[in-house]
Structures are given as structure tokens and as C-alpha cells.
Short mmCIF file of C-alpha atoms and ligand atoms in Angstrom, two decimals:
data_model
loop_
_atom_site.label_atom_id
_atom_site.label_comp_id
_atom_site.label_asym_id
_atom_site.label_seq_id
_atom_site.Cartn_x
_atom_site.Cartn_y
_atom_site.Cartn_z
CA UNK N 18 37.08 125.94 0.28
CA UNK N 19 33.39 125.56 -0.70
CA UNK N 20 30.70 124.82 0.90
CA UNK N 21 29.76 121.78 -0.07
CA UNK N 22 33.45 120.74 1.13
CA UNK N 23 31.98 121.06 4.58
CA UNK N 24 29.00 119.82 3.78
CA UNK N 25 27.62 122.88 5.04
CA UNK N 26 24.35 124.81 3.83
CA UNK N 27 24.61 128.53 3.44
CA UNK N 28 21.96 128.73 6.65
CA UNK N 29 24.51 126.96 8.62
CA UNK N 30 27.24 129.40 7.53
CA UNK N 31 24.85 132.07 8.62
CA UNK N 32 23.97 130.03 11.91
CA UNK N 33 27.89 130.19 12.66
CA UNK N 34 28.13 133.68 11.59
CA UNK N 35 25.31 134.78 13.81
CA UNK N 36 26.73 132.97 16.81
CA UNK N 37 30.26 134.43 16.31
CA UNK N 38 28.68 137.67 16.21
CA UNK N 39 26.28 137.21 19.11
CA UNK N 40 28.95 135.81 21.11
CA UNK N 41 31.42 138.17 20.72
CA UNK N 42 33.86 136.87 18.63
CA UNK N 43 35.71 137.74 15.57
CA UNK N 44 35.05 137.26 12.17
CA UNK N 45 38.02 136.56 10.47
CA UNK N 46 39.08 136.80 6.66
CA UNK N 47 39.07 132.98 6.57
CA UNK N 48 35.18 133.13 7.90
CA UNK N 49 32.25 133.10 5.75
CA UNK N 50 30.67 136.08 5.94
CA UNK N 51 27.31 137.76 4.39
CA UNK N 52 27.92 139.86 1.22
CA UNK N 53 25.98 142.64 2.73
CA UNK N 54 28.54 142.80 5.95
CA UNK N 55 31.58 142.48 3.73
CA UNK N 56 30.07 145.68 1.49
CA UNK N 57 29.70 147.35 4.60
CA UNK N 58 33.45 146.84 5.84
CA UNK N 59 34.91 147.32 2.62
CA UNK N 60 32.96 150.69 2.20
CA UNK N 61 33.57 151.55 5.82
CA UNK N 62 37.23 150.97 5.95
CA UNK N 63 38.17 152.06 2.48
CA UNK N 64 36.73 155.64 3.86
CA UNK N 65 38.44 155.14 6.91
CA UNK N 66 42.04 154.82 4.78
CA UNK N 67 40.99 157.37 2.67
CA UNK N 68 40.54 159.80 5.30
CA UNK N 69 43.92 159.06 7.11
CA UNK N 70 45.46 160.09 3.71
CA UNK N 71 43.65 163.04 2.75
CA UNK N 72 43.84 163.89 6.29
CA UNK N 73 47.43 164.57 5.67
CA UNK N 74 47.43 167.34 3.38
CA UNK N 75 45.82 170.30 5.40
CA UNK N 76 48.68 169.61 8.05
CA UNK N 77 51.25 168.83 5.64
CA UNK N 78 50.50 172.32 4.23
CA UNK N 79 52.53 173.72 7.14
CA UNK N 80 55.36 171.44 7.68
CA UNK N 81 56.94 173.91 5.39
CA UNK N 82 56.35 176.92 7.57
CA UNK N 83 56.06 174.99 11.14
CA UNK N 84 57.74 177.91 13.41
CA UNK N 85 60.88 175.75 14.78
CA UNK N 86 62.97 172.79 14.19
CA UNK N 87 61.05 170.78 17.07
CA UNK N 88 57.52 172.20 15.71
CA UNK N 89 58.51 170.84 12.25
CA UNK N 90 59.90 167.54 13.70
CA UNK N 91 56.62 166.43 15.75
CA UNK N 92 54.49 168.08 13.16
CA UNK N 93 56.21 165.38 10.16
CA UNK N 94 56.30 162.62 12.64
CA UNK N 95 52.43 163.06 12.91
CA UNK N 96 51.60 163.67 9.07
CA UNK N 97 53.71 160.45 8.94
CA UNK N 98 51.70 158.55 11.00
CA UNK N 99 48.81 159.41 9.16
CA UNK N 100 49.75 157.50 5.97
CA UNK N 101 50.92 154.25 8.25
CA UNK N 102 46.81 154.79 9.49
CA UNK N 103 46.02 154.57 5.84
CA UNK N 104 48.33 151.43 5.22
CA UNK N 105 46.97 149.67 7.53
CA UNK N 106 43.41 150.11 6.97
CA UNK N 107 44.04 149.83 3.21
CA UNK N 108 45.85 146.17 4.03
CA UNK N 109 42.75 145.53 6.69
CA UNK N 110 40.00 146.29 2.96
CA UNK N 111 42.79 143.84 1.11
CA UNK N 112 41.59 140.98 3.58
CA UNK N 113 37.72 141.22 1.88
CA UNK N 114 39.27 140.56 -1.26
CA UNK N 115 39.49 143.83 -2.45
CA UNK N 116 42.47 145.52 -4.27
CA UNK N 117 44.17 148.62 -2.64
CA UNK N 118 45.24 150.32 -6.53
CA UNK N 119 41.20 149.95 -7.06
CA UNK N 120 40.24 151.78 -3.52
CA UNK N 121 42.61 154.01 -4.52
CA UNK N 122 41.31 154.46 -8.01
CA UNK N 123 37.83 155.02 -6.93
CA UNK N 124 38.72 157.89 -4.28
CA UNK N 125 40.55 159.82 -6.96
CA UNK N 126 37.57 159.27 -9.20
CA UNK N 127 35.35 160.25 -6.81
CA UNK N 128 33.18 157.71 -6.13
CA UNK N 129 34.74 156.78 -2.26
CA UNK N 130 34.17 159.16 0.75
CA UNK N 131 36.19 160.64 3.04
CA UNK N 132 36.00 162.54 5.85
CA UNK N 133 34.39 165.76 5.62
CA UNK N 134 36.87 167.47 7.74
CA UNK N 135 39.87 167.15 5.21
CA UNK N 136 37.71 169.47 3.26
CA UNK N 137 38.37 172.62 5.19
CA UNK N 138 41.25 175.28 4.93
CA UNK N 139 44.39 175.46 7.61
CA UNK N 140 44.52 179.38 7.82
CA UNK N 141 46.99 179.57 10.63
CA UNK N 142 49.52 177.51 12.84
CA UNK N 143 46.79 177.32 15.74
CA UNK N 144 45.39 174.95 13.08
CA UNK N 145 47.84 172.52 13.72
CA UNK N 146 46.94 172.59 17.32
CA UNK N 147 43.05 172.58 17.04
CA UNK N 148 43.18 169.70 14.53
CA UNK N 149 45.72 167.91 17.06
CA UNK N 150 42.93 168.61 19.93
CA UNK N 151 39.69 168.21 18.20
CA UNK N 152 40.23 166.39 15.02
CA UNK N 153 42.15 164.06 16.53
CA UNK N 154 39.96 163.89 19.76
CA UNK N 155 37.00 163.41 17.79
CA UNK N 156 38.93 160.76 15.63
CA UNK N 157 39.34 158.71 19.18
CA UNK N 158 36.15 159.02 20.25
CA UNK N 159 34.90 157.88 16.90
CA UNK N 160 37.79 154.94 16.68
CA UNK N 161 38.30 153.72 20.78
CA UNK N 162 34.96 151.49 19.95
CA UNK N 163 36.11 150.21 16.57
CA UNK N 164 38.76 148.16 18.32
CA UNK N 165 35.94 145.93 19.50
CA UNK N 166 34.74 145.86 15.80
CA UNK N 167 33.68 142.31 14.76
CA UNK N 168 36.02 142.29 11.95
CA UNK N 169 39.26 141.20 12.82
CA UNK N 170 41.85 142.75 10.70
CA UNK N 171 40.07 146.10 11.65
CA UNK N 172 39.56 145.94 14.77
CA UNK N 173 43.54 144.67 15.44
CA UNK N 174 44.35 147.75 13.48
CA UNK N 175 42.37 150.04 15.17
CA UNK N 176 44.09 149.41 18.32
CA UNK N 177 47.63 150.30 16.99
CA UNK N 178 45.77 153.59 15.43
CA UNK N 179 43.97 154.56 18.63
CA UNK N 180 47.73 154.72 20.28
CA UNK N 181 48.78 156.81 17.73
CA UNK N 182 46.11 159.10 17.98
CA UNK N 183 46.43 159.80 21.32
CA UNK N 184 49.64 160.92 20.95
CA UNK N 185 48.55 163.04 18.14
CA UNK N 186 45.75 164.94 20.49
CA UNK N 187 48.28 165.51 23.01
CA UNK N 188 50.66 167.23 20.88
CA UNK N 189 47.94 169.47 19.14
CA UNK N 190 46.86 169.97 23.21
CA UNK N 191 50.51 170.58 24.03
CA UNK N 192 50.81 173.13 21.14
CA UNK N 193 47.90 174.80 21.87
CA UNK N 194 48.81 175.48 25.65
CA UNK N 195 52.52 176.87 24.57
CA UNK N 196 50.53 179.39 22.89
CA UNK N 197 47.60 180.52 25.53
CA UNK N 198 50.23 180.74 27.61
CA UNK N 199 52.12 182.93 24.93
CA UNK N 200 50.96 187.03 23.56
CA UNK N 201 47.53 187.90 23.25
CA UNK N 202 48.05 187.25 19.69
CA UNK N 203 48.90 183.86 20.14
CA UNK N 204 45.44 183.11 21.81
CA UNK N 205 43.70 185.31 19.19
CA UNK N 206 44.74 182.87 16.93
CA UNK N 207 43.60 179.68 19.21
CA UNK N 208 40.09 181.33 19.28
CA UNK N 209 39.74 181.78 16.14
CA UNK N 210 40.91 178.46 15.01
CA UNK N 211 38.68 177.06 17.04
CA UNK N 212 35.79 179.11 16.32
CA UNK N 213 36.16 177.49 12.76
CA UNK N 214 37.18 173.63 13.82
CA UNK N 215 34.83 173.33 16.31
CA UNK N 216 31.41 172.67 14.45
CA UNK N 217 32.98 170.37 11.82
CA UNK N 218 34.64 168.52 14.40
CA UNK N 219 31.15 168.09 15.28
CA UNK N 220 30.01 166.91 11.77
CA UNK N 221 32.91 164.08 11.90
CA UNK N 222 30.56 161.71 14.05
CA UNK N 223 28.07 161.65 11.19
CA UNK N 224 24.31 162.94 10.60
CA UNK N 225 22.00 162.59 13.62
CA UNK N 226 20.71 159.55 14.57
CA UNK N 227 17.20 159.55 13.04
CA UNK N 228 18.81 160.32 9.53
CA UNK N 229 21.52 157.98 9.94
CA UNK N 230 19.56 154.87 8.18
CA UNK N 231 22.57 151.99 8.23
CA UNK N 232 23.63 152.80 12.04
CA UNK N 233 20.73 150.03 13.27
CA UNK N 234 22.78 147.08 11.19
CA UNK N 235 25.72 147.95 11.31
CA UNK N 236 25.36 148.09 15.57
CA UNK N 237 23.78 144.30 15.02
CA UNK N 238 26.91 142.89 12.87
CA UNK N 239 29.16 144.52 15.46
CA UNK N 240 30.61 146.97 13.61
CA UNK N 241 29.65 149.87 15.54
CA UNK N 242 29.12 150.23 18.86
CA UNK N 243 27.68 153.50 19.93
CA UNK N 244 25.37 155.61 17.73
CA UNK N 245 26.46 159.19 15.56
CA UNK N 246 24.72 160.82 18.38
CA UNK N 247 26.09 159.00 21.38
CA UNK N 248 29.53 159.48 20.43
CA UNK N 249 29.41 163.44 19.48
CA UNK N 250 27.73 163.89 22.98
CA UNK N 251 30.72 162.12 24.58
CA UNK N 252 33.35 164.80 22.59
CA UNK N 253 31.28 167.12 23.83
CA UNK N 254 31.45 166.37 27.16
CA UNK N 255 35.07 165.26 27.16
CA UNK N 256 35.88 168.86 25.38
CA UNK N 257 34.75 171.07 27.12
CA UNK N 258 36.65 170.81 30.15
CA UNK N 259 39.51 170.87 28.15
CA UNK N 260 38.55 173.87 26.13
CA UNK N 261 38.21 175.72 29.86
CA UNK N 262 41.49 174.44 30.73
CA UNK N 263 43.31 176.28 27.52
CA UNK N 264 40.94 179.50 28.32
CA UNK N 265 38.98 179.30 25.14
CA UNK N 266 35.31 179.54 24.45
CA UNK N 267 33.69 176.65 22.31
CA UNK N 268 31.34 178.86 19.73
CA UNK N 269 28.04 177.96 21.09
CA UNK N 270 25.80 179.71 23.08
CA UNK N 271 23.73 176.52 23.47
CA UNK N 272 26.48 174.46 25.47
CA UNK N 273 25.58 174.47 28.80
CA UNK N 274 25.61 171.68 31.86
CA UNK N 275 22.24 169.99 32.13
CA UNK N 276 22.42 168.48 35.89
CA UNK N 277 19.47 165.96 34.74
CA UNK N 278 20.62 164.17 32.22
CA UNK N 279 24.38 164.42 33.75
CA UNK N 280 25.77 166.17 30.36
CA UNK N 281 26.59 169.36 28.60
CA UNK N 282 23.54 170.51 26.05
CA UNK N 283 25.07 171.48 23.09
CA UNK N 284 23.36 173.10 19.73
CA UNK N 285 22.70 171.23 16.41
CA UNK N 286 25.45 171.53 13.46
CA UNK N 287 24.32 172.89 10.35
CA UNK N 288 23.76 169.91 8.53
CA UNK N 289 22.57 171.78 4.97
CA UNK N 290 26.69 172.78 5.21
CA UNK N 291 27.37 169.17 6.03
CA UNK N 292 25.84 167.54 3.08
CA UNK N 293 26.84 170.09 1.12
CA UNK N 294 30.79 169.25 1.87
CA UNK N 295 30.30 165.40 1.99
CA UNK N 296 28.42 165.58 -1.90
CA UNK N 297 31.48 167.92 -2.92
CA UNK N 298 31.24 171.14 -2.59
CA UNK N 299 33.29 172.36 1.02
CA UNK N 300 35.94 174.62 0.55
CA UNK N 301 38.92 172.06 -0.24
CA UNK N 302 36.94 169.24 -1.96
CA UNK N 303 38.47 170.22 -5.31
CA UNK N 304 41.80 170.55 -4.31
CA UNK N 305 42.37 167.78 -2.38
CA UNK N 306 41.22 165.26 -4.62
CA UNK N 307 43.37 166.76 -7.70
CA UNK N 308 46.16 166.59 -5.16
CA UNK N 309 45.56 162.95 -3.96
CA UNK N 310 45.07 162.59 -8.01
CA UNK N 311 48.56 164.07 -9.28
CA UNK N 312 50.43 162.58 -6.30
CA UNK N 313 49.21 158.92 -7.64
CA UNK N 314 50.14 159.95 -11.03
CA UNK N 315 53.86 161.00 -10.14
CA UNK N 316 54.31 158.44 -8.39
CA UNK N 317 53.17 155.80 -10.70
CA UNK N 318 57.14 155.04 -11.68
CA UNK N 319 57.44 154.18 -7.69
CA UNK N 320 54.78 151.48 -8.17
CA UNK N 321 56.43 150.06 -11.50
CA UNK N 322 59.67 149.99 -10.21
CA UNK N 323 58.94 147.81 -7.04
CA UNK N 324 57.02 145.57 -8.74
CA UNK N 325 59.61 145.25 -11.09
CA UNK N 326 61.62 144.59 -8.40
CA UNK N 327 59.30 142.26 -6.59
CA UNK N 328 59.17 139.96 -10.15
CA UNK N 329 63.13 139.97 -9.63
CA UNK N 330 63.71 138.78 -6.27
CA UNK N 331 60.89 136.24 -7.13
CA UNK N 332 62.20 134.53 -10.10
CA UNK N 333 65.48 135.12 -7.84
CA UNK N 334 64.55 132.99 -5.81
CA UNK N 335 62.79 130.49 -7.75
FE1 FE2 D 589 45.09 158.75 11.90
FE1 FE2 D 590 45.77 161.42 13.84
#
């Protein structure tokens, strides 16, 4: 429908735009919208999906080697899940009119972020467990607010993710204590995983505030709802209880309780290593993508074949 059909201006499309935003309502894919606010979710959620499917390869890695049958099973239901993250998201981007074979295309061309956790190493089965704990945790700290997004389709598909991801941090957590509780080599291995996870996991909420130029508009469309740096302090707080619980020690000498401001002071990331991974260069960038890249390729016969399929049951039916 156009606008003149409603013999309404584009100010008065704003006017209603504005008001659904300001009154805490949803903008949905039948709503006009600005272009700027559709860029935004488009770029936003594209990197969300991308994520959830790059995210499976440095756990899929071990599914191979996972050190039981019931290790392996949880382990491929949780990879699994991961993908369904990325289908939804990618059919959330579909609703601004974008096309999930060109999101797609422009990740394995490089031009589309993801996560810059995805680009480090799993060394070790405690990996599974950290990731599951911190990767994961940070993941619902980051997400839990996103099911208040403005945006409809994303924020109704945020809320079926956040349930998923809970039970994806409790099975890293439950992991993790079968093996504190196990040799001394067992928790060698959780410390050391962790000594690696935990500053990236740090990274995932973004650069700090003052260097994070877009968070101020996309806080007024109602996109997000807490700042880079409000959201690491709350992992940081919710963490570290838990990392006392498994007997571990978070690698930083900085984290300590600060009784005024009612929270733990922690130390700042290195963000030269965190620009450094998000422009390309982290220790899995390369692989990943050709992965991502010769998985599309092989399974370009998949694609032809159900839309060949799809054509079928449609002039089937007609
Ligand atoms: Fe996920
Ligand atoms: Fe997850």
C-alpha cells in the first residue's frame, strides 16, 4: 500500500512510528518504518544469524571426540539448536525485505560480521563447558533485553532463543562441575579453558561505551536496551559467583567487590586484540569463513533440489 492510499504524509508515518516506539509497542513488518531503522535491524540481525551459525563449528569440532554417548548426545542437541537460532533470525531479516541466499552470500564474502568469539580455537573438551557457561551466559545477557526489541519478528524470536540458551549454559555449567569434581587434571583443564574464554567472553558485549558511536540510536528506536558497558558489568557480576562455585579463578587481578557502587571492578579487555579479530585477523577468521564457504557450496544441490521440489507440489496443486 502507498502512502498516498492513506492519504498519509511521510511526517505522519513518522508521527505513528515515533508514537509506537515511544509507547512501547511493536513495529511490525506491515509498519512503515524509517530506512535508517530497517538498515539497522537488517545489519543487526543478519550478524545475529550469522553468529548462531558460525557459532556452531568450534563446538561441532568435538562432537566427533565428545568423551561418551550422553556427552555426544547433549553436545549435538546443542550445535543443533544453534542453526534453528540462525533460522529464525535469518526468517526474522526476511521480514525487512531482505533475501536469506543474499545474507548468506555476503557473510561468505566477507562483508557481514559475526561474532568475534567464533574466531577462537576449542583446544580441549573443558571448551565445551566454558563456551556452555560463558559464551552462552554472555549470549543471555546480551539477548534477555532483545526480547523487548521494538521489532517484532525479532523480538518474538528472541524469546524462543533466550530458552534455548539457558539450557545451553546449564549444560556447559553441568559439564564443567562433573569435571571439578573429577582428577586434578580435569580442573587443570577447566582453568585453563577459562583462562583463555574468559576475556573474549568479555569482548562479546561490544567496544566500550564511549567508542560505541550507534549505541545512543539504536537505545532511542528500541532496539537496545542497556549499553555495551552495562551489560558486560552485569556478566561480570552474575559470573563470578559462579566461577567461585566451580573453584576456578577468573584471570584478572583487577576483579574485586567494590561495596560503593554495589559491583565487582573488573579490568579493561584488550581492545587492540578485539579489533584486530572483528577486521579479520583472530586465530579462526580464515577457517571459519572457508568452512561456512565450502559447506554452502556442497550443499548447493540441497537448495536446487527443494526448490525443484517446491515448483512441483506448486504446479501440483495448481
Ligand atoms: Fe544460539
Ligand atoms: Fe547457545
Amino acid at each position: 500500500m502507498t502512502t498516498a492510499e492513506h492519504g498519509l504524509t511521510e511526517e505522519d508515518l513518522h508521527g505513528v512510528f515515533d508514537e509506537t516506539i515511544a509507547t512501547d509497542q511493536r513495529i511490525e513488518p506491515r509498519d512503515w518504518m524509517p530506512e535508517a531503522y530497517r538498515k539497522t535491524l537488517i545489519r543487526q540481525i543478519a550478524q545475529h544469524a550469522h553468529s548462531e551459525i558460525i557459532g556452531m563449528q568450534p563446538e561441532g569440532n568435538w562432537i566427533l571426540r565428545a568423551p561418551s554417548l550422553r556427552r555426544k548426545s547433549i553436545l549435538l542437541a546443542k550445535v543443533q539448536d544453534e542453526a534453528g537460532h540462525g533460522m529464525y533470525l535469518y526468517a526474522a531479516a526476511e521480514t525487512l525485505g531482505v533475501d536469506r541466499e543474499e545474507l548468506t552470500e555476503k557473510l561468505i564474502d566477507n562483508k557481514q560480521k559475526y561474532s568475534s568469539i567464533f574466531n577462537y580455537p576449542t583446544l580441549s573438551y573443558a571448551d565445551v563447558g566454558v563456551i556452555g557457561w560463558l559464551v552462552d551466559g554472555a549470549a543471555i545477557c546480551n539477548q534477555v533485553p532483545l526480547c523487548r526489541c521494538s521489532y517484532g519478528p525479532y523480538a518474538r524470536a528472541m524469546i524462543r532463543i533466550c530458552k534455548e540458551e539457558s539450557f545451553h549454559q546449564r549444560q556447559g555449567y553441568e559439564l564443567l562441575l562433573a569435571m571439578v569434581n573429577g582428577t586434578d587434571e580435569q580442573r587443570a583443564m577447566v582453568q585453563e579453558s577459562t583462562n583463555r574464554f574468559w576475556w573474549p567472553s568479555l569482548m562479546m558485549f561490544g567496544p566500550p561505551d564511549g567508542d560505541s558511536p550507534n549505541t545512543q540510536q539504536s537505545m532511542d528506536w528500541g532496539i537496545k536496551r542497556h549499553t555495551n558497558d552495562e551489560l558486560r558489568q552485569r556478566f561480570v557480576d552474575m559470573t563470578v559467583p559462579q566461577a567461585e562455585a566451580l573453584g576456578v579463578t577468573l584471570p584478572d587481578e583487577g576483579l574485586v567487590w567494590n561495596e560503593t557502587r554495589g559491583h565487582y571492578d573488573f579490568s579493561e579487555p584488550d581492545w587492540t586484540e578485539f579489533k584486530a579479530v572483528i577486521s579479520g585477523s583472530g586465530p579462526c577468521n580464515a577457517q571459519r569463513l572457508a568452512h561456512r564457504r565450502r559447506a554452502h557450496e556442497e550443499g548447493a544441490w540441497v537448495r536446487e533440489a527443494a526448490q525443484a521440489y517446491a515448483t512441483k507440489q506448486r504446479e501440483g496443486s495448481a
